[in-house]
């Protein structure tokens, strides 16, 4: 956390209250009273600093322009689109604070031109998301879903058919090796597993210290026994794991996706699982979301599923909400927040005009 936001936490609230500031909370994950599917967001903090807030009147994507009239900041709890049409016609809007790390539905270039700062919460989500990846890996390796079902149906005689897969000496390939991947590598270290990674730059400051070798994607797919997808969704990464990529993987390998559903060609994944060309998959994200009731993934014994919420823990909500609120308080006080996704915005005339 930056020093400016540390200072703001203990600053005199009257100094912030002197600046009229209104926050809108998206209705995709919040109710009119401010309660949310994530738990308590701590929105009372805004009121304590003289900042007014309200939940948008409806879950509409994109947000109706009229709903942004007089709004200085949006706390975006989900993945509502903020495109050029929206931000260009929201003259009061100064900040979009994302609750979480992903921002693929926000047009950063349009926000920069419009003088709108965009922030996310990468530090707060790093550990919960890494733990989610580890959870799926362990569940798959121990055939936990099948064993749970055998126990519930008193079918103990078939347990011999569900022996766990090894961990020690096995290779975990992390695709999109960044802060979450580095955290996952730290969690895996005591298990005696080898970790390799892949990212766009081919570099990461912590990789060498963690004993992580950075590889090209094809080599990672061929060497790994468990593959964890942590990559951000961009045009370049959509369907990154397609039929050709799946064909490079070992038939004994497991695919884990904690990034975005669109990173995987789901039709190709179903085919690989159905035909035994992949040992199994652990999925917290999908395309589409939610899955259709007749989706084959729901009936496969070698797939562990979670409804895009595996990292939703009490500490996740506390830390992510605190980080997003710090961004709002910083901008309301005329300070630069941490975790800015479009730092070029600070040099634009549009930004300067909104601060005048």
PDB file of N, CA and C in Angstrom, residues 219-314:
ATOM      1  N   UNK A 219       6.178 -25.583 -24.369  1.00  0.00           N
ATOM      2  CA  UNK A 219       7.013 -26.422 -23.519  1.00  0.00           C
ATOM      3  C   UNK A 219       6.374 -26.621 -22.157  1.00  0.00           C
ATOM      4  N   UNK A 220       5.758 -25.572 -21.620  1.00  0.00           N
ATOM      5  CA  UNK A 220       5.080 -25.698 -20.325  1.00  0.00           C
ATOM      6  C   UNK A 220       3.969 -26.734 -20.410  1.00  0.00           C
ATOM      7  N   UNK A 221       3.154 -26.665 -21.458  1.00  0.00           N
ATOM      8  CA  UNK A 221       2.058 -27.618 -21.605  1.00  0.00           C
ATOM      9  C   UNK A 221       2.568 -29.050 -21.690  1.00  0.00           C
ATOM     10  N   UNK A 222       3.662 -29.255 -22.384  1.00  0.00           N
ATOM     11  CA  UNK A 222       4.198 -30.603 -22.578  1.00  0.00           C
ATOM     12  C   UNK A 222       4.827 -31.176 -21.311  1.00  0.00           C
ATOM     13  N   UNK A 223       5.403 -30.319 -20.471  1.00  0.00           N
ATOM     14  CA  UNK A 223       6.125 -30.797 -19.287  1.00  0.00           C
ATOM     15  C   UNK A 223       5.253 -30.930 -18.041  1.00  0.00           C
ATOM     16  N   UNK A 224       4.151 -30.240 -17.993  1.00  0.00           N
ATOM     17  CA  UNK A 224       3.417 -30.099 -16.728  1.00  0.00           C
ATOM     18  C   UNK A 224       2.455 -31.248 -16.455  1.00  0.00           C
ATOM     19  N   UNK A 225       2.346 -31.590 -15.170  1.00  0.00           N
ATOM     20  CA  UNK A 225       1.368 -32.570 -14.706  1.00  0.00           C
ATOM     21  C   UNK A 225       0.086 -31.892 -14.230  1.00  0.00           C
ATOM     22  N   UNK A 226       0.203 -30.660 -13.788  1.00  0.00           N
ATOM     23  CA  UNK A 226      -0.927 -29.828 -13.393  1.00  0.00           C
ATOM     24  C   UNK A 226      -0.704 -28.468 -14.036  1.00  0.00           C
ATOM     25  N   UNK A 227      -1.705 -27.938 -14.687  1.00  0.00           N
ATOM     26  CA  UNK A 227      -1.586 -26.627 -15.332  1.00  0.00           C
ATOM     27  C   UNK A 227      -2.635 -25.710 -14.727  1.00  0.00           C
ATOM     28  N   UNK A 228      -2.189 -24.574 -14.209  1.00  0.00           N
ATOM     29  CA  UNK A 228      -3.075 -23.616 -13.556  1.00  0.00           C
ATOM     30  C   UNK A 228      -3.098 -22.338 -14.384  1.00  0.00           C
ATOM     31  N   UNK A 229      -4.293 -21.933 -14.798  1.00  0.00           N
ATOM     32  CA  UNK A 229      -4.451 -20.732 -15.605  1.00  0.00           C
ATOM     33  C   UNK A 229      -4.743 -19.541 -14.703  1.00  0.00           C
ATOM     34  N   UNK A 230      -3.827 -18.566 -14.715  1.00  0.00           N
ATOM     35  CA  UNK A 230      -3.995 -17.337 -13.933  1.00  0.00           C
ATOM     36  C   UNK A 230      -3.979 -16.103 -14.827  1.00  0.00           C
ATOM     37  N   UNK A 231      -3.916 -16.286 -16.127  1.00  0.00           N
ATOM     38  CA  UNK A 231      -3.711 -15.179 -17.056  1.00  0.00           C
ATOM     39  C   UNK A 231      -4.915 -14.244 -17.091  1.00  0.00           C
ATOM     40  N   UNK A 232      -4.640 -12.983 -17.395  1.00  0.00           N
ATOM     41  CA  UNK A 232      -5.704 -12.014 -17.629  1.00  0.00           C
ATOM     42  C   UNK A 232      -6.324 -12.294 -18.988  1.00  0.00           C
ATOM     43  N   UNK A 233      -7.604 -11.962 -19.131  1.00  0.00           N
ATOM     44  CA  UNK A 233      -8.283 -12.146 -20.405  1.00  0.00           C
ATOM     45  C   UNK A 233      -8.048 -10.937 -21.294  1.00  0.00           C
ATOM     46  N   UNK A 234      -7.440 -11.160 -22.433  1.00  0.00           N
ATOM     47  CA  UNK A 234      -7.215 -10.135 -23.449  1.00  0.00           C
ATOM     48  C   UNK A 234      -7.540 -10.773 -24.802  1.00  0.00           C
ATOM     49  N   UNK A 235      -7.600  -9.968 -25.863  1.00  0.00           N
ATOM     50  CA  UNK A 235      -7.806 -10.586 -27.177  1.00  0.00           C
ATOM     51  C   UNK A 235      -6.753 -11.655 -27.492  1.00  0.00           C
ATOM     52  N   UNK A 236      -5.537 -11.474 -26.989  1.00  0.00           N
ATOM     53  CA  UNK A 236      -4.464 -12.435 -27.272  1.00  0.00           C
ATOM     54  C   UNK A 236      -4.600 -13.722 -26.475  1.00  0.00           C
ATOM     55  N   UNK A 237      -5.285 -13.671 -25.327  1.00  0.00           N
ATOM     56  CA  UNK A 237      -5.388 -14.873 -24.489  1.00  0.00           C
ATOM     57  C   UNK A 237      -6.739 -15.568 -24.591  1.00  0.00           C
ATOM     58  N   UNK A 238      -7.685 -15.000 -25.322  1.00  0.00           N
ATOM     59  CA  UNK A 238      -8.979 -15.674 -25.472  1.00  0.00           C
ATOM     60  C   UNK A 238      -8.771 -17.006 -26.185  1.00  0.00           C
ATOM     61  N   UNK A 239      -9.323 -18.082 -25.600  1.00  0.00           N
ATOM     62  CA  UNK A 239      -9.151 -19.449 -26.103  1.00  0.00           C
ATOM     63  C   UNK A 239      -7.677 -19.799 -26.268  1.00  0.00           C
ATOM     64  N   UNK A 240      -6.870 -19.321 -25.318  1.00  0.00           N
ATOM     65  CA  UNK A 240      -5.450 -19.675 -25.319  1.00  0.00           C
ATOM     66  C   UNK A 240      -5.265 -21.181 -25.238  1.00  0.00           C
ATOM     67  N   UNK A 241      -6.124 -21.821 -24.443  1.00  0.00           N
ATOM     68  CA  UNK A 241      -6.095 -23.279 -24.331  1.00  0.00           C
ATOM     69  C   UNK A 241      -7.168 -23.839 -25.262  1.00  0.00           C
ATOM     70  N   UNK A 242      -6.748 -24.121 -26.482  1.00  0.00           N
ATOM     71  CA  UNK A 242      -7.652 -24.657 -27.495  1.00  0.00           C
ATOM     72  C   UNK A 242      -7.337 -26.134 -27.732  1.00  0.00           C
ATOM     73  N   UNK A 243      -7.894 -26.696 -28.783  1.00  0.00           N
ATOM     74  CA  UNK A 243      -7.685 -28.122 -29.046  1.00  0.00           C
ATOM     75  C   UNK A 243      -6.208 -28.450 -29.248  1.00  0.00           C
ATOM     76  N   UNK A 244      -5.493 -27.566 -29.943  1.00  0.00           N
ATOM     77  CA  UNK A 244      -4.071 -27.810 -30.187  1.00  0.00           C
ATOM     78  C   UNK A 244      -3.277 -27.778 -28.891  1.00  0.00           C
ATOM     79  N   UNK A 245      -3.611 -26.811 -28.016  1.00  0.00           N
ATOM     80  CA  UNK A 245      -2.913 -26.720 -26.730  1.00  0.00           C
ATOM     81  C   UNK A 245      -3.211 -27.937 -25.873  1.00  0.00           C
ATOM     82  N   UNK A 246      -4.465 -28.366 -25.838  1.00  0.00           N
ATOM     83  CA  UNK A 246      -4.831 -29.538 -25.050  1.00  0.00           C
ATOM     84  C   UNK A 246      -4.131 -30.789 -25.568  1.00  0.00           C
ATOM     85  N   UNK A 247      -3.929 -30.863 -26.878  1.00  0.00           N
ATOM     86  CA  UNK A 247      -3.254 -32.030 -27.466  1.00  0.00           C
ATOM     87  C   UNK A 247      -1.794 -32.110 -27.042  1.00  0.00           C
ATOM     88  N   UNK A 248      -1.195 -30.976 -26.665  1.00  0.00           N
ATOM     89  CA  UNK A 248       0.201 -30.964 -26.203  1.00  0.00           C
ATOM     90  C   UNK A 248       0.339 -31.464 -24.766  1.00  0.00           C
ATOM     91  N   UNK A 249      -0.742 -31.445 -24.021  1.00  0.00           N
ATOM     92  CA  UNK A 249      -0.683 -31.840 -22.626  1.00  0.00           C
ATOM     93  C   UNK A 249      -0.619 -33.356 -22.478  1.00  0.00           C
ATOM     94  N   UNK A 250      -0.038 -33.797 -21.383  1.00  0.00           N
ATOM     95  CA  UNK A 250      -0.024 -35.220 -21.065  1.00  0.00           C
ATOM     96  C   UNK A 250      -1.456 -35.715 -20.847  1.00  0.00           C
ATOM     97  N   UNK A 251      -1.714 -36.948 -21.232  1.00  0.00           N
ATOM     98  CA  UNK A 251      -3.033 -37.528 -20.976  1.00  0.00           C
ATOM     99  C   UNK A 251      -3.301 -37.663 -19.479  1.00  0.00           C
ATOM    100  N   UNK A 252      -2.236 -37.666 -18.689  1.00  0.00           N
ATOM    101  CA  UNK A 252      -2.358 -37.790 -17.227  1.00  0.00           C
ATOM    102  C   UNK A 252      -2.439 -36.442 -16.527  1.00  0.00           C
ATOM    103  N   UNK A 253      -2.456 -35.357 -17.301  1.00  0.00           N
ATOM    104  CA  UNK A 253      -2.396 -34.010 -16.712  1.00  0.00           C
ATOM    105  C   UNK A 253      -3.782 -33.502 -16.332  1.00  0.00           C
ATOM    106  N   UNK A 254      -3.779 -32.521 -15.438  1.00  0.00           N
ATOM    107  CA  UNK A 254      -4.998 -31.860 -14.983  1.00  0.00           C
ATOM    108  C   UNK A 254      -4.931 -30.380 -15.348  1.00  0.00           C
ATOM    109  N   UNK A 255      -6.061 -29.825 -15.794  1.00  0.00           N
ATOM    110  CA  UNK A 255      -6.158 -28.400 -16.120  1.00  0.00           C
ATOM    111  C   UNK A 255      -6.990 -27.695 -15.065  1.00  0.00           C
ATOM    112  N   UNK A 256      -6.460 -26.603 -14.531  1.00  0.00           N
ATOM    113  CA  UNK A 256      -7.142 -25.828 -13.502  1.00  0.00           C
ATOM    114  C   UNK A 256      -7.272 -24.391 -14.002  1.00  0.00           C
ATOM    115  N   UNK A 257      -8.483 -23.853 -13.960  1.00  0.00           N
ATOM    116  CA  UNK A 257      -8.707 -22.481 -14.441  1.00  0.00           C
ATOM    117  C   UNK A 257      -9.282 -21.621 -13.329  1.00  0.00           C
ATOM    118  N   UNK A 258      -8.471 -20.670 -12.847  1.00  0.00           N
ATOM    119  CA  UNK A 258      -8.938 -19.696 -11.860  1.00  0.00           C
ATOM    120  C   UNK A 258      -8.842 -18.284 -12.442  1.00  0.00           C
ATOM    121  N   UNK A 259      -8.637 -18.198 -13.759  1.00  0.00           N
ATOM    122  CA  UNK A 259      -8.499 -16.903 -14.414  1.00  0.00           C
ATOM    123  C   UNK A 259      -9.822 -16.413 -14.957  1.00  0.00           C
ATOM    124  N   UNK A 260     -10.099 -16.742 -16.212  1.00  0.00           N
ATOM    125  CA  UNK A 260     -11.357 -16.375 -16.860  1.00  0.00           C
ATOM    126  C   UNK A 260     -11.805 -17.554 -17.728  1.00  0.00           C
ATOM    127  N   UNK A 261     -13.112 -17.747 -17.813  1.00  0.00           N
ATOM    128  CA  UNK A 261     -13.631 -18.858 -18.579  1.00  0.00           C
ATOM    129  C   UNK A 261     -13.213 -18.831 -20.035  1.00  0.00           C
ATOM    130  N   UNK A 262     -13.120 -17.652 -20.613  1.00  0.00           N
ATOM    131  CA  UNK A 262     -12.810 -17.529 -22.034  1.00  0.00           C
ATOM    132  C   UNK A 262     -11.353 -17.845 -22.359  1.00  0.00           C
ATOM    133  N   UNK A 263     -10.524 -18.106 -21.354  1.00  0.00           N
ATOM    134  CA  UNK A 263      -9.159 -18.542 -21.638  1.00  0.00           C
ATOM    135  C   UNK A 263      -9.138 -19.926 -22.279  1.00  0.00           C
ATOM    136  N   UNK A 264     -10.227 -20.658 -22.117  1.00  0.00           N
ATOM    137  CA  UNK A 264     -10.287 -22.054 -22.570  1.00  0.00           C
ATOM    138  C   UNK A 264     -11.372 -22.208 -23.629  1.00  0.00           C
ATOM    139  N   UNK A 265     -11.060 -22.963 -24.668  1.00  0.00           N
ATOM    140  CA  UNK A 265     -12.064 -23.393 -25.631  1.00  0.00           C
ATOM    141  C   UNK A 265     -12.837 -24.532 -24.969  1.00  0.00           C
ATOM    142  N   UNK A 266     -14.016 -24.209 -24.455  1.00  0.00           N
ATOM    143  CA  UNK A 266     -14.746 -25.178 -23.639  1.00  0.00           C
ATOM    144  C   UNK A 266     -15.176 -26.392 -24.436  1.00  0.00           C
ATOM    145  N   UNK A 267     -15.512 -26.227 -25.697  1.00  0.00           N
ATOM    146  CA  UNK A 267     -15.872 -27.385 -26.519  1.00  0.00           C
ATOM    147  C   UNK A 267     -14.696 -28.352 -26.634  1.00  0.00           C
ATOM    148  N   UNK A 268     -13.504 -27.795 -26.840  1.00  0.00           N
ATOM    149  CA  UNK A 268     -12.310 -28.642 -26.943  1.00  0.00           C
ATOM    150  C   UNK A 268     -12.012 -29.320 -25.610  1.00  0.00           C
ATOM    151  N   UNK A 269     -12.253 -28.613 -24.510  1.00  0.00           N
ATOM    152  CA  UNK A 269     -12.019 -29.201 -23.186  1.00  0.00           C
ATOM    153  C   UNK A 269     -12.978 -30.357 -22.930  1.00  0.00           C
ATOM    154  N   UNK A 270     -14.249 -30.174 -23.250  1.00  0.00           N
ATOM    155  CA  UNK A 270     -15.205 -31.264 -23.073  1.00  0.00           C
ATOM    156  C   UNK A 270     -14.778 -32.486 -23.865  1.00  0.00           C
ATOM    157  N   UNK A 271     -14.344 -32.255 -25.090  1.00  0.00           N
ATOM    158  CA  UNK A 271     -13.934 -33.362 -25.948  1.00  0.00           C
ATOM    159  C   UNK A 271     -12.731 -34.104 -25.361  1.00  0.00           C
ATOM    160  N   UNK A 272     -11.755 -33.344 -24.859  1.00  0.00           N
ATOM    161  CA  UNK A 272     -10.559 -33.962 -24.288  1.00  0.00           C
ATOM    162  C   UNK A 272     -10.900 -34.773 -23.042  1.00  0.00           C
ATOM    163  N   UNK A 273     -11.786 -34.266 -22.208  1.00  0.00           N
ATOM    164  CA  UNK A 273     -12.176 -34.975 -20.995  1.00  0.00           C
ATOM    165  C   UNK A 273     -12.988 -36.221 -21.326  1.00  0.00           C
ATOM    166  N   UNK A 274     -13.884 -36.083 -22.283  1.00  0.00           N
ATOM    167  CA  UNK A 274     -14.753 -37.196 -22.668  1.00  0.00           C
ATOM    168  C   UNK A 274     -13.965 -38.363 -23.245  1.00  0.00           C
ATOM    169  N   UNK A 275     -12.908 -38.028 -23.987  1.00  0.00           N
ATOM    170  CA  UNK A 275     -12.159 -39.053 -24.698  1.00  0.00           C
ATOM    171  C   UNK A 275     -10.881 -39.488 -23.986  1.00  0.00           C
ATOM    172  N   UNK A 276     -10.722 -39.082 -22.733  1.00  0.00           N
ATOM    173  CA  UNK A 276      -9.587 -39.548 -21.950  1.00  0.00           C
ATOM    174  C   UNK A 276      -8.258 -38.953 -22.361  1.00  0.00           C
ATOM    175  N   UNK A 277      -8.273 -37.827 -23.068  1.00  0.00           N
ATOM    176  CA  UNK A 277      -7.030 -37.177 -23.452  1.00  0.00           C
ATOM    177  C   UNK A 277      -6.570 -36.180 -22.402  1.00  0.00           C
ATOM    178  N   UNK A 278      -7.277 -36.136 -21.291  1.00  0.00           N
ATOM    179  CA  UNK A 278      -6.933 -35.282 -20.157  1.00  0.00           C
ATOM    180  C   UNK A 278      -7.462 -35.976 -18.914  1.00  0.00           C
ATOM    181  N   UNK A 279      -6.672 -35.981 -17.839  1.00  0.00           N
ATOM    182  CA  UNK A 279      -7.080 -36.710 -16.640  1.00  0.00           C
ATOM    183  C   UNK A 279      -8.241 -36.043 -15.919  1.00  0.00           C
ATOM    184  N   UNK A 280      -8.300 -34.720 -15.976  1.00  0.00           N
ATOM    185  CA  UNK A 280      -9.373 -34.042 -15.271  1.00  0.00           C
ATOM    186  C   UNK A 280      -9.201 -32.546 -15.333  1.00  0.00           C
ATOM    187  N   UNK A 281     -10.172 -31.832 -14.755  1.00  0.00           N
ATOM    188  CA  UNK A 281     -10.130 -30.370 -14.757  1.00  0.00           C
ATOM    189  C   UNK A 281     -10.769 -29.836 -13.482  1.00  0.00           C
ATOM    190  N   UNK A 282     -10.233 -28.721 -13.001  1.00  0.00           N
ATOM    191  CA  UNK A 282     -10.795 -27.992 -11.876  1.00  0.00           C
ATOM    192  C   UNK A 282     -11.120 -26.591 -12.352  1.00  0.00           C
ATOM    193  N   UNK A 283     -12.387 -26.218 -12.311  1.00  0.00           N
ATOM    194  CA  UNK A 283     -12.826 -24.970 -12.935  1.00  0.00           C
ATOM    195  C   UNK A 283     -13.605 -24.102 -11.950  1.00  0.00           C
ATOM    196  N   UNK A 284     -13.147 -22.878 -11.778  1.00  0.00           N
ATOM    197  CA  UNK A 284     -13.895 -21.896 -10.991  1.00  0.00           C
ATOM    198  C   UNK A 284     -14.524 -20.843 -11.888  1.00  0.00           C
ATOM    199  N   UNK A 285     -14.151 -20.859 -13.165  1.00  0.00           N
ATOM    200  CA  UNK A 285     -14.662 -19.879 -14.130  1.00  0.00           C
ATOM    201  C   UNK A 285     -15.076 -20.604 -15.401  1.00  0.00           C
ATOM    202  N   UNK A 286     -16.038 -20.016 -16.113  1.00  0.00           N
ATOM    203  CA  UNK A 286     -16.644 -20.719 -17.232  1.00  0.00           C
ATOM    204  C   UNK A 286     -17.028 -19.739 -18.337  1.00  0.00           C
ATOM    205  N   UNK A 287     -17.357 -20.305 -19.466  1.00  0.00           N
ATOM    206  CA  UNK A 287     -17.969 -19.570 -20.560  1.00  0.00           C
ATOM    207  C   UNK A 287     -19.027 -20.467 -21.177  1.00  0.00           C
ATOM    208  N   UNK A 288     -20.344 -20.188 -20.960  1.00  0.00           N
ATOM    209  CA  UNK A 288     -20.865 -19.002 -20.260  1.00  0.00           C
ATOM    210  C   UNK A 288     -20.948 -19.226 -18.754  1.00  0.00           C
ATOM    211  N   UNK A 289     -21.284 -18.155 -18.044  1.00  0.00           N
ATOM    212  CA  UNK A 289     -21.570 -18.232 -16.612  1.00  0.00           C
ATOM    213  C   UNK A 289     -22.983 -17.712 -16.373  1.00  0.00           C
ATOM    214  N   UNK A 290     -23.835 -18.453 -15.642  1.00  0.00           N
ATOM    215  CA  UNK A 290     -23.581 -19.814 -15.149  1.00  0.00           C
ATOM    216  C   UNK A 290     -23.644 -20.846 -16.272  1.00  0.00           C
ATOM    217  N   UNK A 291     -23.138 -22.047 -15.979  1.00  0.00           N
ATOM    218  CA  UNK A 291     -23.229 -23.136 -16.943  1.00  0.00           C
ATOM    219  C   UNK A 291     -24.697 -23.478 -17.216  1.00  0.00           C
ATOM    220  N   UNK A 292     -24.983 -23.894 -18.434  1.00  0.00           N
ATOM    221  CA  UNK A 292     -26.338 -24.342 -18.761  1.00  0.00           C
ATOM    222  C   UNK A 292     -26.616 -25.663 -18.050  1.00  0.00           C
ATOM    223  N   UNK A 293     -27.866 -25.909 -17.669  1.00  0.00           N
ATOM    224  CA  UNK A 293     -28.189 -27.115 -16.871  1.00  0.00           C
ATOM    225  C   UNK A 293     -27.800 -28.424 -17.540  1.00  0.00           C
ATOM    226  N   UNK A 294     -27.739 -28.450 -18.885  1.00  0.00           N
ATOM    227  CA  UNK A 294     -27.411 -29.696 -19.577  1.00  0.00           C
ATOM    228  C   UNK A 294     -25.946 -29.767 -20.002  1.00  0.00           C
ATOM    229  N   UNK A 295     -25.098 -28.881 -19.476  1.00  0.00           N
ATOM    230  CA  UNK A 295     -23.686 -28.892 -19.861  1.00  0.00           C
ATOM    231  C   UNK A 295     -23.040 -30.206 -19.412  1.00  0.00           C
ATOM    232  N   UNK A 296     -22.325 -30.819 -20.312  1.00  0.00           N
ATOM    233  CA  UNK A 296     -21.682 -32.098 -20.032  1.00  0.00           C
ATOM    234  C   UNK A 296     -20.702 -32.026 -18.875  1.00  0.00           C
ATOM    235  N   UNK A 297     -20.101 -30.863 -18.657  1.00  0.00           N
ATOM    236  CA  UNK A 297     -19.137 -30.715 -17.560  1.00  0.00           C
ATOM    237  C   UNK A 297     -19.767 -31.071 -16.209  1.00  0.00           C
ATOM    238  N   UNK A 298     -21.060 -30.851 -16.088  1.00  0.00           N
ATOM    239  CA  UNK A 298     -21.741 -31.096 -14.822  1.00  0.00           C
ATOM    240  C   UNK A 298     -21.844 -32.581 -14.484  1.00  0.00           C
ATOM    241  N   UNK A 299     -21.698 -33.432 -15.478  1.00  0.00           N
ATOM    242  CA  UNK A 299     -21.881 -34.869 -15.246  1.00  0.00           C
ATOM    243  C   UNK A 299     -20.578 -35.649 -15.237  1.00  0.00           C
ATOM    244  N   UNK A 300     -19.460 -34.980 -15.501  1.00  0.00           N
ATOM    245  CA  UNK A 300     -18.194 -35.697 -15.585  1.00  0.00           C
ATOM    246  C   UNK A 300     -17.590 -35.931 -14.203  1.00  0.00           C
ATOM    247  N   UNK A 301     -17.149 -37.152 -13.984  1.00  0.00           N
ATOM    248  CA  UNK A 301     -16.642 -37.556 -12.680  1.00  0.00           C
ATOM    249  C   UNK A 301     -15.248 -37.008 -12.392  1.00  0.00           C
ATOM    250  N   UNK A 302     -14.542 -36.579 -13.443  1.00  0.00           N
ATOM    251  CA  UNK A 302     -13.166 -36.111 -13.268  1.00  0.00           C
ATOM    252  C   UNK A 302     -13.050 -34.591 -13.342  1.00  0.00           C
ATOM    253  N   UNK A 303     -14.150 -33.911 -13.043  1.00  0.00           N
ATOM    254  CA  UNK A 303     -14.165 -32.446 -13.076  1.00  0.00           C
ATOM    255  C   UNK A 303     -14.667 -31.929 -11.740  1.00  0.00           C
ATOM    256  N   UNK A 304     -13.919 -30.989 -11.153  1.00  0.00           N
ATOM    257  CA  UNK A 304     -14.335 -30.318  -9.916  1.00  0.00           C
ATOM    258  C   UNK A 304     -14.733 -28.891 -10.285  1.00  0.00           C
ATOM    259  N   UNK A 305     -15.924 -28.488  -9.860  1.00  0.00           N
ATOM    260  CA  UNK A 305     -16.485 -27.205 -10.268  1.00  0.00           C
ATOM    261  C   UNK A 305     -16.771 -26.307  -9.080  1.00  0.00           C
ATOM    262  N   UNK A 306     -16.637 -24.996  -9.298  1.00  0.00           N
ATOM    263  CA  UNK A 306     -16.999 -23.995  -8.295  1.00  0.00           C
ATOM    264  C   UNK A 306     -17.584 -22.798  -9.041  1.00  0.00           C
ATOM    265  N   UNK A 307     -18.641 -22.170  -8.508  1.00  0.00           N
ATOM    266  CA  UNK A 307     -19.367 -21.121  -9.237  1.00  0.00           C
ATOM    267  C   UNK A 307     -18.703 -19.743  -9.190  1.00  0.00           C
ATOM    268  N   UNK A 308     -17.468 -19.651  -9.674  1.00  0.00           N
ATOM    269  CA  UNK A 308     -16.719 -18.383  -9.729  1.00  0.00           C
ATOM    270  C   UNK A 308     -16.751 -17.695  -8.361  1.00  0.00           C
ATOM    271  N   UNK A 309     -16.423 -18.467  -7.340  1.00  0.00           N
ATOM    272  CA  UNK A 309     -16.483 -17.910  -5.985  1.00  0.00           C
ATOM    273  C   UNK A 309     -15.556 -18.634  -5.022  1.00  0.00           C
ATOM    274  N   UNK A 310     -14.644 -19.441  -5.533  1.00  0.00           N
ATOM    275  CA  UNK A 310     -13.828 -20.268  -4.644  1.00  0.00           C
ATOM    276  C   UNK A 310     -12.944 -19.429  -3.737  1.00  0.00           C
ATOM    277  N   UNK A 311     -12.570 -18.246  -4.184  1.00  0.00           N
ATOM    278  CA  UNK A 311     -11.706 -17.402  -3.347  1.00  0.00           C
ATOM    279  C   UNK A 311     -12.501 -16.484  -2.420  1.00  0.00           C
ATOM    280  N   UNK A 312     -13.822 -16.597  -2.419  1.00  0.00           N
ATOM    281  CA  UNK A 312     -14.634 -15.718  -1.576  1.00  0.00           C
ATOM    282  C   UNK A 312     -14.557 -16.175  -0.111  1.00  0.00           C
ATOM    283  N   UNK A 313     -13.657 -15.602   0.602  1.00  0.00           N
ATOM    284  CA  UNK A 313     -13.499 -15.875   2.020  1.00  0.00           C
ATOM    285  C   UNK A 313     -13.673 -14.564   2.780  1.00  0.00           C
ATOM    286  N   UNK A 314     -13.734 -14.643   4.087  1.00  0.00           N
ATOM    287  CA  UNK A 314     -13.904 -13.429   4.881  1.00  0.00           C
ATOM    288  C   UNK A 314     -12.733 -12.468   4.696  1.00  0.00           C
TER     289      UNK A 314
END
